[in-house]
Amino acid sequence: MGLNVIMMGPPGAGKGTQADRFARERGLPKISTGDMLREGIKEQNPVALEAKQLMDRGELVDDATIIAIVRDRLARPDTRPGFVLDGFPRTVGQAAALDRLMEERAQGPLVVIDVVVPEQELVRRLGSRRICGRCGTNAEAGRSGCGKCGGELVVRADDDGQVVLERLKIYERATRPVLDYYRVRSTFRVVNGAQAAEHVARDMDRMIDDAAGGAARVAGERRISARAAE
Ligand code: AP5
């Protein structure tokens, strides 16, 4: 059974920060639709360049484009032991498409983590965020250049004040219903994302291990009962 994790939460909640760390520590691929689109823009990919106009306004890219990107990425063999999704799904349509993909894969359930942070703190974080203009990594506090590649630090194109408010509005309208879609599952967990990043990490890791362990136990019991019934 794979360890399949989704990081949910509004813009600035720390999904990318935690997804990066967790994926690195567990040896899983991090799949961020936002990062993939931004990389595509740098490479002048026509689909990503079309998406850029929506991203710069804080709007969502259409479901069909995003689902195709994720389907291709999840088809790669490195996702067999599991994956960490960051920024996907963002609509109920995307969540339903992911469920269909998960059924085809038959490699374990989704563990869904909702990272909760008050709106005022989200606005503060995004207002002060700097990223590397070369590799796109979030800057570490107090550094004048990128800690990873030495690139120059810049403001992310969609971190402009008005665009941030639009992104938050769209999150409420399009993405909050996805939480209701997942909330009924035994593998759904909510973490307090307003704590220091290392405390978020500690709580989140416990929750993921607990949810994945519970799902594995249930699957094992089902297998035993099925064998007993044969
Ligand atoms: P995407 O790149 O996914 O952006 P987002 O969801 O708006 O999320 P952010 O990257 O802004 O925030 P985050 O939660 O990852 O926080 P982070 O860790 O960076 O999407 C961008 C755009 O692409 C969308 O608007 C849309 O147009 C398009 N798109 C992408 N996916 C799509 C999809 N599925 N469907 C349709 N369109 C899609 O942290 C933020 C800051 O806070 C950083 O500076 C960080 O250092 C800091 N920080 C993190 N944790 C803490 C902490 N605990 N305490 C204090 N500071 C912290």
PDB file of C-alpha atoms and ligand atoms in Angstrom:
ATOM      1  CA  MET A   1       0.000   0.000   0.000  1.00  0.00           C
ATOM      2  CA  GLY A   2       1.403   3.417  -0.946  1.00  0.00           C
ATOM      3  CA  LEU A   3       1.574   6.459   1.330  1.00  0.00           C
ATOM      4  CA  ASN A   4      -0.606   8.878  -0.652  1.00  0.00           C
ATOM      5  CA  VAL A   5      -0.883  12.292   0.991  1.00  0.00           C
ATOM      6  CA  ILE A   6      -2.769  15.447  -0.013  1.00  0.00           C
ATOM      7  CA  MET A   7      -1.916  18.814   1.561  1.00  0.00           C
ATOM      8  CA  MET A   8      -5.025  20.986   1.558  1.00  0.00           C
ATOM      9  CA  GLY A   9      -5.313  24.561   2.800  1.00  0.00           C
ATOM     10  CA  PRO A  10      -5.634  28.151   1.589  1.00  0.00           C
ATOM     11  CA  PRO A  11      -2.865  30.135  -0.151  1.00  0.00           C
ATOM     12  CA  GLY A  12      -0.058  30.768   2.340  1.00  0.00           C
ATOM     13  CA  ALA A  13      -1.094  27.994   4.759  1.00  0.00           C
ATOM     14  CA  GLY A  14       2.320  26.338   4.400  1.00  0.00           C
ATOM     15  CA  LYS A  15       1.248  23.431   2.167  1.00  0.00           C
ATOM     16  CA  GLY A  16       4.364  23.721  -0.014  1.00  0.00           C
ATOM     17  CA  THR A  17       6.715  24.085   2.967  1.00  0.00           C
ATOM     18  CA  GLN A  18       5.342  20.979   4.685  1.00  0.00           C
ATOM     19  CA  ALA A  19       4.897  18.962   1.475  1.00  0.00           C
ATOM     20  CA  ASP A  20       8.566  19.575   0.561  1.00  0.00           C
ATOM     21  CA  ARG A  21       9.815  18.507   3.959  1.00  0.00           C
ATOM     22  CA  PHE A  22       7.559  15.472   4.342  1.00  0.00           C
ATOM     23  CA  ALA A  23       8.287  14.218   0.813  1.00  0.00           C
ATOM     24  CA  ARG A  24      12.051  14.621   1.334  1.00  0.00           C
ATOM     25  CA  GLU A  25      12.001  12.858   4.714  1.00  0.00           C
ATOM     26  CA  ARG A  26       9.898   9.927   3.467  1.00  0.00           C
ATOM     27  CA  GLY A  27      11.551   9.604   0.053  1.00  0.00           C
ATOM     28  CA  LEU A  28       8.335  10.341  -1.857  1.00  0.00           C
ATOM     29  CA  PRO A  29       7.819  12.625  -4.867  1.00  0.00           C
ATOM     30  CA  LYS A  30       6.191  15.989  -4.109  1.00  0.00           C
ATOM     31  CA  ILE A  31       3.697  16.868  -6.805  1.00  0.00           C
ATOM     32  CA  SER A  32       2.794  20.560  -6.771  1.00  0.00           C
ATOM     33  CA  THR A  33       0.516  21.699  -9.596  1.00  0.00           C
ATOM     34  CA  GLY A  34       1.523  25.337  -8.930  1.00  0.00           C
ATOM     35  CA  ASP A  35       5.256  24.488  -9.217  1.00  0.00           C
ATOM     36  CA  MET A  36       4.649  22.437 -12.382  1.00  0.00           C
ATOM     37  CA  LEU A  37       2.769  25.339 -13.980  1.00  0.00           C
ATOM     38  CA  ARG A  38       5.479  27.852 -12.980  1.00  0.00           C
ATOM     39  CA  GLU A  39       8.201  25.539 -14.394  1.00  0.00           C
ATOM     40  CA  GLY A  40       6.156  25.207 -17.601  1.00  0.00           C
ATOM     41  CA  ILE A  41       5.967  29.002 -17.870  1.00  0.00           C
ATOM     42  CA  LYS A  42       9.764  29.272 -17.584  1.00  0.00           C
ATOM     43  CA  GLU A  43      10.132  26.643 -20.319  1.00  0.00           C
ATOM     44  CA  GLN A  44       7.626  28.585 -22.489  1.00  0.00           C
ATOM     45  CA  ASN A  45       5.266  25.598 -22.602  1.00  0.00           C
ATOM     46  CA  PRO A  46       2.128  26.817 -24.488  1.00  0.00           C
ATOM     47  CA  VAL A  47      -0.362  25.242 -22.033  1.00  0.00           C
ATOM     48  CA  ALA A  48       1.431  26.801 -19.061  1.00  0.00           C
ATOM     49  CA  LEU A  49       1.709  30.175 -20.816  1.00  0.00           C
ATOM     50  CA  GLU A  50      -2.064  30.180 -21.307  1.00  0.00           C
ATOM     51  CA  ALA A  51      -2.524  29.241 -17.638  1.00  0.00           C
ATOM     52  CA  LYS A  52      -0.241  32.138 -16.601  1.00  0.00           C
ATOM     53  CA  GLN A  53      -2.892  34.733 -17.444  1.00  0.00           C
ATOM     54  CA  LEU A  54      -5.301  33.066 -14.985  1.00  0.00           C
ATOM     55  CA  MET A  55      -2.612  32.532 -12.335  1.00  0.00           C
ATOM     56  CA  ASP A  56      -1.552  36.191 -12.459  1.00  0.00           C
ATOM     57  CA  ARG A  57      -5.162  37.191 -11.722  1.00  0.00           C
ATOM     58  CA  GLY A  58      -5.418  34.630  -8.893  1.00  0.00           C
ATOM     59  CA  GLU A  59      -7.942  32.521 -10.795  1.00  0.00           C
ATOM     60  CA  LEU A  60      -7.934  28.736 -11.164  1.00  0.00           C
ATOM     61  CA  VAL A  61      -6.755  26.939 -14.262  1.00  0.00           C
ATOM     62  CA  ASP A  62      -9.487  24.764 -15.830  1.00  0.00           C
ATOM     63  CA  ASP A  63     -10.061  21.266 -14.441  1.00  0.00           C
ATOM     64  CA  ALA A  64      -9.379  19.409 -17.708  1.00  0.00           C
ATOM     65  CA  THR A  65      -5.866  20.919 -18.054  1.00  0.00           C
ATOM     66  CA  ILE A  66      -4.931  20.326 -14.431  1.00  0.00           C
ATOM     67  CA  ILE A  67      -6.341  16.782 -14.278  1.00  0.00           C
ATOM     68  CA  ALA A  68      -4.371  15.847 -17.431  1.00  0.00           C
ATOM     69  CA  ILE A  69      -1.151  17.220 -15.862  1.00  0.00           C
ATOM     70  CA  VAL A  70      -1.692  15.234 -12.640  1.00  0.00           C
ATOM     71  CA  ARG A  71      -2.735  12.050 -14.470  1.00  0.00           C
ATOM     72  CA  ASP A  72       0.527  12.116 -16.480  1.00  0.00           C
ATOM     73  CA  ARG A  73       2.613  12.809 -13.390  1.00  0.00           C
ATOM     74  CA  LEU A  74       0.985  10.028 -11.332  1.00  0.00           C
ATOM     75  CA  ALA A  75       1.647   7.568 -14.176  1.00  0.00           C
ATOM     76  CA  ARG A  76       5.406   7.833 -13.544  1.00  0.00           C
ATOM     77  CA  PRO A  77       6.953   4.866 -11.657  1.00  0.00           C
ATOM     78  CA  ASP A  78       8.425   7.039  -8.868  1.00  0.00           C
ATOM     79  CA  THR A  79       4.884   7.492  -7.480  1.00  0.00           C
ATOM     80  CA  ARG A  80       4.436   3.758  -6.807  1.00  0.00           C
ATOM     81  CA  PRO A  81       5.498   3.950  -3.118  1.00  0.00           C
ATOM     82  CA  GLY A  82       3.187   6.985  -2.757  1.00  0.00           C
ATOM     83  CA  PHE A  83       3.265  10.751  -3.270  1.00  0.00           C
ATOM     84  CA  VAL A  84       2.583  14.097  -1.640  1.00  0.00           C
ATOM     85  CA  LEU A  85       0.141  16.293  -3.569  1.00  0.00           C
ATOM     86  CA  ASP A  86       0.337  20.054  -2.970  1.00  0.00           C
ATOM     87  CA  GLY A  87      -2.288  22.380  -4.505  1.00  0.00           C
ATOM     88  CA  PHE A  88      -4.374  19.575  -6.021  1.00  0.00           C
ATOM     89  CA  PRO A  89      -7.303  18.907  -5.881  1.00  0.00           C
ATOM     90  CA  ARG A  90      -8.763  22.410  -5.729  1.00  0.00           C
ATOM     91  CA  THR A  91     -12.279  21.689  -6.999  1.00  0.00           C
ATOM     92  CA  VAL A  92     -14.753  18.889  -6.331  1.00  0.00           C
ATOM     93  CA  GLY A  93     -14.374  17.903 -10.013  1.00  0.00           C
ATOM     94  CA  GLN A  94     -10.609  17.463  -9.499  1.00  0.00           C
ATOM     95  CA  ALA A  95     -11.209  15.453  -6.300  1.00  0.00           C
ATOM     96  CA  ALA A  96     -13.619  13.104  -8.098  1.00  0.00           C
ATOM     97  CA  ALA A  97     -11.110  12.660 -10.958  1.00  0.00           C
ATOM     98  CA  LEU A  98      -8.376  11.842  -8.427  1.00  0.00           C
ATOM     99  CA  ASP A  99     -10.624   9.211  -6.816  1.00  0.00           C
ATOM    100  CA  ARG A 100     -11.053   7.567 -10.219  1.00  0.00           C
ATOM    101  CA  LEU A 101      -7.266   7.566 -10.714  1.00  0.00           C
ATOM    102  CA  MET A 102      -6.768   6.093  -7.241  1.00  0.00           C
ATOM    103  CA  GLU A 103      -9.203   3.286  -8.025  1.00  0.00           C
ATOM    104  CA  GLU A 104      -7.231   2.453 -11.187  1.00  0.00           C
ATOM    105  CA  ARG A 105      -3.955   2.496  -9.224  1.00  0.00           C
ATOM    106  CA  ALA A 106      -5.299   0.343  -6.352  1.00  0.00           C
ATOM    107  CA  GLN A 107      -2.333   1.398  -4.191  1.00  0.00           C
ATOM    108  CA  GLY A 108      -3.971   2.470  -0.964  1.00  0.00           C
ATOM    109  CA  PRO A 109      -6.173   5.314   0.246  1.00  0.00           C
ATOM    110  CA  LEU A 110      -5.581   9.075   0.275  1.00  0.00           C
ATOM    111  CA  VAL A 111      -4.534  10.677   3.555  1.00  0.00           C
ATOM    112  CA  VAL A 112      -5.899  14.234   3.497  1.00  0.00           C
ATOM    113  CA  ILE A 113      -4.366  16.947   5.702  1.00  0.00           C
ATOM    114  CA  ASP A 114      -6.172  20.283   6.012  1.00  0.00           C
ATOM    115  CA  VAL A 115      -3.706  22.974   7.127  1.00  0.00           C
ATOM    116  CA  VAL A 116      -5.728  25.670   8.945  1.00  0.00           C
ATOM    117  CA  VAL A 117      -4.402  29.240   9.374  1.00  0.00           C
ATOM    118  CA  PRO A 118      -6.359  32.461  10.148  1.00  0.00           C
ATOM    119  CA  GLU A 119      -6.836  34.766   7.146  1.00  0.00           C
ATOM    120  CA  GLN A 120      -4.918  37.677   8.691  1.00  0.00           C
ATOM    121  CA  GLU A 121      -1.818  35.467   9.033  1.00  0.00           C
ATOM    122  CA  LEU A 122      -2.192  34.186   5.445  1.00  0.00           C
ATOM    123  CA  VAL A 123      -2.209  37.764   4.149  1.00  0.00           C
ATOM    124  CA  ARG A 124       0.836  38.597   6.297  1.00  0.00           C
ATOM    125  CA  ARG A 125       2.802  35.557   5.084  1.00  0.00           C
ATOM    126  CA  LEU A 126       2.063  36.113   1.402  1.00  0.00           C
ATOM    127  CA  GLY A 127       2.762  39.839   1.703  1.00  0.00           C
ATOM    128  CA  SER A 128       6.242  39.173   3.048  1.00  0.00           C
ATOM    129  CA  ARG A 129       7.128  36.069   1.003  1.00  0.00           C
ATOM    130  CA  ARG A 130      10.077  36.218  -1.381  1.00  0.00           C
ATOM    131  CA  ILE A 131      10.995  33.442  -3.783  1.00  0.00           C
ATOM    132  CA  CYS A 132      14.072  32.701  -5.851  1.00  0.00           C
ATOM    133  CA  GLY A 133      13.723  34.216  -9.320  1.00  0.00           C
ATOM    134  CA  ARG A 134      15.821  31.364 -10.748  1.00  0.00           C
ATOM    135  CA  CYS A 135      14.607  28.124  -9.063  1.00  0.00           C
ATOM    136  CA  GLY A 136      11.331  29.318  -7.479  1.00  0.00           C
ATOM    137  CA  THR A 137      12.158  28.124  -3.936  1.00  0.00           C
ATOM    138  CA  ASN A 138      10.616  30.069  -1.019  1.00  0.00           C
ATOM    139  CA  ALA A 139      13.305  32.271   0.567  1.00  0.00           C
ATOM    140  CA  GLU A 140      14.408  31.533   4.125  1.00  0.00           C
ATOM    141  CA  ALA A 141      13.883  34.410   6.577  1.00  0.00           C
ATOM    142  CA  GLY A 142      16.836  36.778   6.908  1.00  0.00           C
ATOM    143  CA  ARG A 143      18.666  35.656   3.727  1.00  0.00           C
ATOM    144  CA  SER A 144      19.473  38.048   0.914  1.00  0.00           C
ATOM    145  CA  GLY A 145      19.774  35.330  -1.770  1.00  0.00           C
ATOM    146  CA  CYS A 146      18.410  31.863  -2.476  1.00  0.00           C
ATOM    147  CA  GLY A 147      19.813  29.265  -0.035  1.00  0.00           C
ATOM    148  CA  LYS A 148      19.529  26.565  -2.718  1.00  0.00           C
ATOM    149  CA  CYS A 149      21.015  28.101  -5.887  1.00  0.00           C
ATOM    150  CA  GLY A 150      22.140  31.619  -4.887  1.00  0.00           C
ATOM    151  CA  GLY A 151      19.547  33.221  -7.230  1.00  0.00           C
ATOM    152  CA  GLU A 152      18.073  36.675  -6.684  1.00  0.00           C
ATOM    153  CA  LEU A 153      14.964  36.937  -4.467  1.00  0.00           C
ATOM    154  CA  VAL A 154      11.779  38.349  -6.015  1.00  0.00           C
ATOM    155  CA  VAL A 155       8.068  38.759  -5.166  1.00  0.00           C
ATOM    156  CA  ARG A 156       5.954  35.887  -6.599  1.00  0.00           C
ATOM    157  CA  ALA A 157       3.787  37.201  -9.463  1.00  0.00           C
ATOM    158  CA  ASP A 158       0.514  36.326  -7.665  1.00  0.00           C
ATOM    159  CA  ASP A 159       1.521  37.660  -4.209  1.00  0.00           C
ATOM    160  CA  ASP A 160       0.388  41.197  -5.063  1.00  0.00           C
ATOM    161  CA  GLY A 161      -2.110  42.423  -2.382  1.00  0.00           C
ATOM    162  CA  GLN A 162      -5.253  42.489  -4.591  1.00  0.00           C
ATOM    163  CA  VAL A 163      -4.421  39.147  -6.215  1.00  0.00           C
ATOM    164  CA  VAL A 164      -3.925  37.554  -2.777  1.00  0.00           C
ATOM    165  CA  LEU A 165      -7.452  38.672  -1.774  1.00  0.00           C
ATOM    166  CA  GLU A 166      -8.813  37.195  -5.022  1.00  0.00           C
ATOM    167  CA  ARG A 167      -6.994  33.884  -4.378  1.00  0.00           C
ATOM    168  CA  LEU A 168      -8.498  33.717  -0.879  1.00  0.00           C
ATOM    169  CA  LYS A 169     -11.983  34.442  -2.258  1.00  0.00           C
ATOM    170  CA  ILE A 170     -11.632  31.717  -4.885  1.00  0.00           C
ATOM    171  CA  TYR A 171     -10.346  29.299  -2.247  1.00  0.00           C
ATOM    172  CA  GLU A 172     -13.551  29.839  -0.220  1.00  0.00           C
ATOM    173  CA  ARG A 173     -15.782  29.424  -3.254  1.00  0.00           C
ATOM    174  CA  ALA A 174     -14.120  26.583  -5.184  1.00  0.00           C
ATOM    175  CA  THR A 175     -11.845  24.719  -2.768  1.00  0.00           C
ATOM    176  CA  ARG A 176     -13.605  24.758   0.607  1.00  0.00           C
ATOM    177  CA  PRO A 177     -16.279  22.343  -0.766  1.00  0.00           C
ATOM    178  CA  VAL A 178     -13.438  19.869  -1.434  1.00  0.00           C
ATOM    179  CA  LEU A 179     -12.867  19.708   2.345  1.00  0.00           C
ATOM    180  CA  ASP A 180     -16.494  18.645   2.833  1.00  0.00           C
ATOM    181  CA  TYR A 181     -15.966  16.018   0.121  1.00  0.00           C
ATOM    182  CA  TYR A 182     -13.080  14.509   2.161  1.00  0.00           C
ATOM    183  CA  ARG A 183     -14.199  15.270   5.744  1.00  0.00           C
ATOM    184  CA  VAL A 184     -16.350  12.122   5.994  1.00  0.00           C
ATOM    185  CA  ARG A 185     -13.344   9.850   5.371  1.00  0.00           C
ATOM    186  CA  SER A 186     -11.463   8.161   8.232  1.00  0.00           C
ATOM    187  CA  THR A 187      -8.164   9.375   6.714  1.00  0.00           C
ATOM    188  CA  PHE A 188      -9.045  13.120   6.923  1.00  0.00           C
ATOM    189  CA  ARG A 189      -7.118  15.190   9.507  1.00  0.00           C
ATOM    190  CA  VAL A 190      -6.935  18.899  10.450  1.00  0.00           C
ATOM    191  CA  VAL A 191      -3.648  20.462  11.603  1.00  0.00           C
ATOM    192  CA  ASN A 192      -3.104  23.867  13.207  1.00  0.00           C
ATOM    193  CA  GLY A 193      -0.889  25.569  10.591  1.00  0.00           C
ATOM    194  CA  ALA A 194      -0.539  28.798  12.589  1.00  0.00           C
ATOM    195  CA  GLN A 195       2.155  27.253  14.814  1.00  0.00           C
ATOM    196  CA  ALA A 196       5.884  27.415  14.101  1.00  0.00           C
ATOM    197  CA  ALA A 197       6.719  25.230  11.083  1.00  0.00           C
ATOM    198  CA  GLU A 198       8.495  22.577  13.199  1.00  0.00           C
ATOM    199  CA  HIS A 199       5.409  22.157  15.415  1.00  0.00           C
ATOM    200  CA  VAL A 200       3.152  21.895  12.369  1.00  0.00           C
ATOM    201  CA  ALA A 201       5.538  19.202  11.064  1.00  0.00           C
ATOM    202  CA  ARG A 202       5.474  17.243  14.345  1.00  0.00           C
ATOM    203  CA  ASP A 203       1.646  17.245  14.564  1.00  0.00           C
ATOM    204  CA  MET A 204       1.197  16.538  10.867  1.00  0.00           C
ATOM    205  CA  ASP A 205       3.582  13.565  10.853  1.00  0.00           C
ATOM    206  CA  ARG A 206       1.732  11.971  13.777  1.00  0.00           C
ATOM    207  CA  MET A 207      -1.589  12.491  12.000  1.00  0.00           C
ATOM    208  CA  ILE A 208      -0.382  11.043   8.698  1.00  0.00           C
ATOM    209  CA  ASP A 209       1.141   7.971  10.362  1.00  0.00           C
ATOM    210  CA  ASP A 210      -2.010   7.461  12.439  1.00  0.00           C
ATOM    211  CA  ALA A 211      -4.355   7.813   9.437  1.00  0.00           C
ATOM    212  CA  ALA A 212      -2.229   5.599   7.162  1.00  0.00           C
ATOM    213  CA  GLY A 213      -1.804   2.985   9.944  1.00  0.00           C
ATOM    214  CA  GLY A 214      -5.567   2.917  10.586  1.00  0.00           C
ATOM    215  CA  ALA A 215      -6.277   2.459   6.867  1.00  0.00           C
ATOM    216  CA  ALA A 216      -3.706  -0.361   6.616  1.00  0.00           C
ATOM    217  CA  ARG A 217      -5.266  -2.141   9.642  1.00  0.00           C
ATOM    218  CA  VAL A 218      -8.759  -1.909   8.105  1.00  0.00           C
ATOM    219  CA  ALA A 219      -7.454  -3.229   4.741  1.00  0.00           C
ATOM    220  CA  GLY A 220      -5.698  -6.117   6.549  1.00  0.00           C
ATOM    221  CA  GLU A 221      -8.853  -7.034   8.498  1.00  0.00           C
ATOM    222  CA  ARG A 222     -10.887  -6.972   5.268  1.00  0.00           C
ATOM    223  CA  ARG A 223      -8.372  -9.328   3.612  1.00  0.00           C
ATOM    224  CA  ILE A 224      -8.537 -11.734   6.582  1.00  0.00           C
ATOM    225  CA  SER A 225     -12.371 -11.738   6.593  1.00  0.00           C
ATOM    226  CA  ALA A 226     -12.433 -12.266   2.816  1.00  0.00           C
ATOM    227  CA  ARG A 227     -10.046 -15.245   3.140  1.00  0.00           C
ATOM    228  CA  ALA A 228     -12.115 -16.685   6.026  1.00  0.00           C
ATOM    229  CA  ALA A 229     -15.273 -16.408   3.918  1.00  0.00           C
ATOM    230  CA  GLU A 230     -13.676 -18.372   1.015  1.00  0.00           C
TER     231      GLU A 230
HETATM  232  P1  AP5 B   1      -0.049  27.276  -5.831  1.00  0.00           P
HETATM  233  O1  AP5 B   1       1.342  27.402  -6.245  1.00  0.00           O
HETATM  234  O2  AP5 B   1      -0.576  25.949  -5.438  1.00  0.00           O
HETATM  235  O3  AP5 B   1      -0.300  28.387  -4.719  1.00  0.00           O
HETATM  236  P2  AP5 B   1      -1.261  28.466  -3.421  1.00  0.00           P
HETATM  237  O4  AP5 B   1      -2.170  27.325  -3.182  1.00  0.00           O
HETATM  238  O5  AP5 B   1      -1.899  29.790  -3.543  1.00  0.00           O
HETATM  239  O6  AP5 B   1      -0.291  28.272  -2.281  1.00  0.00           O
HETATM  240  P3  AP5 B   1       1.026  29.055  -1.925  1.00  0.00           P
HETATM  241  O7  AP5 B   1       2.171  28.443  -2.661  1.00  0.00           O
HETATM  242  O8  AP5 B   1       0.872  30.530  -2.062  1.00  0.00           O
HETATM  243  O9  AP5 B   1       1.062  28.761  -0.380  1.00  0.00           O
HETATM  244  P4  AP5 B   1       1.410  27.437   0.441  1.00  0.00           P
HETATM  245  O10 AP5 B   1       0.217  27.010   1.203  1.00  0.00           O
HETATM  246  O11 AP5 B   1       2.097  26.418  -0.413  1.00  0.00           O
HETATM  247  O12 AP5 B   1       2.395  28.066   1.483  1.00  0.00           O
HETATM  248  P5  AP5 B   1       4.000  28.083   1.480  1.00  0.00           P
HETATM  249  O13 AP5 B   1       4.525  26.814   2.054  1.00  0.00           O
HETATM  250  O14 AP5 B   1       4.514  28.513   0.152  1.00  0.00           O
HETATM  251  O15 AP5 B   1      -1.033  27.802  -7.010  1.00  0.00           O
HETATM  252  C1  AP5 B   1      -0.773  28.989  -7.700  1.00  0.00           C
HETATM  253  C2  AP5 B   1      -1.769  29.157  -8.823  1.00  0.00           C
HETATM  254  O16 AP5 B   1      -1.642  28.082  -9.777  1.00  0.00           O
HETATM  255  C3  AP5 B   1      -3.261  29.113  -8.415  1.00  0.00           C
HETATM  256  O17 AP5 B   1      -3.727  30.360  -7.960  1.00  0.00           O
HETATM  257  C4  AP5 B   1      -3.912  28.672  -9.733  1.00  0.00           C
HETATM  258  O18 AP5 B   1      -4.005  29.754 -10.639  1.00  0.00           O
HETATM  259  C5  AP5 B   1      -2.909  27.682 -10.295  1.00  0.00           C
HETATM  260  N1  AP5 B   1      -3.182  26.311  -9.826  1.00  0.00           N
HETATM  261  C6  AP5 B   1      -2.362  25.523  -9.095  1.00  0.00           C
HETATM  262  N2  AP5 B   1      -2.934  24.346  -8.825  1.00  0.00           N
HETATM  263  C7  AP5 B   1      -4.170  24.383  -9.401  1.00  0.00           C
HETATM  264  C8  AP5 B   1      -5.256  23.473  -9.446  1.00  0.00           C
HETATM  265  N3  AP5 B   1      -5.183  22.273  -8.826  1.00  0.00           N
HETATM  266  N4  AP5 B   1      -6.382  23.847 -10.105  1.00  0.00           N
HETATM  267  C9  AP5 B   1      -6.467  25.029 -10.727  1.00  0.00           C
HETATM  268  N5  AP5 B   1      -5.478  25.953 -10.716  1.00  0.00           N
HETATM  269  C10 AP5 B   1      -4.337  25.630 -10.049  1.00  0.00           C
HETATM  270  O19 AP5 B   1       4.238  29.240   2.575  1.00  0.00           O
HETATM  271  C11 AP5 B   1       3.877  30.574   2.319  1.00  0.00           C
HETATM  272  C12 AP5 B   1       4.832  31.510   3.102  1.00  0.00           C
HETATM  273  O20 AP5 B   1       4.640  31.289   4.505  1.00  0.00           O
HETATM  274  C13 AP5 B   1       6.319  31.237   2.827  1.00  0.00           C
HETATM  275  O21 AP5 B   1       7.012  32.437   2.854  1.00  0.00           O
HETATM  276  C14 AP5 B   1       6.729  30.319   3.973  1.00  0.00           C
HETATM  277  O22 AP5 B   1       8.091  30.416   4.273  1.00  0.00           O
HETATM  278  C15 AP5 B   1       5.852  30.844   5.120  1.00  0.00           C
HETATM  279  N6  AP5 B   1       5.489  29.798   6.085  1.00  0.00           N
HETATM  280  C16 AP5 B   1       5.176  28.495   5.843  1.00  0.00           C
HETATM  281  N7  AP5 B   1       4.860  27.857   6.997  1.00  0.00           N
HETATM  282  C17 AP5 B   1       4.945  28.798   7.981  1.00  0.00           C
HETATM  283  C18 AP5 B   1       4.738  28.746   9.394  1.00  0.00           C
HETATM  284  N8  AP5 B   1       4.339  27.616  10.021  1.00  0.00           N
HETATM  285  N9  AP5 B   1       4.906  29.893  10.111  1.00  0.00           N
HETATM  286  C19 AP5 B   1       5.285  31.061   9.475  1.00  0.00           C
HETATM  287  N10 AP5 B   1       5.525  31.162   8.136  1.00  0.00           N
HETATM  288  C20 AP5 B   1       5.351  30.039   7.395  1.00  0.00           C
END
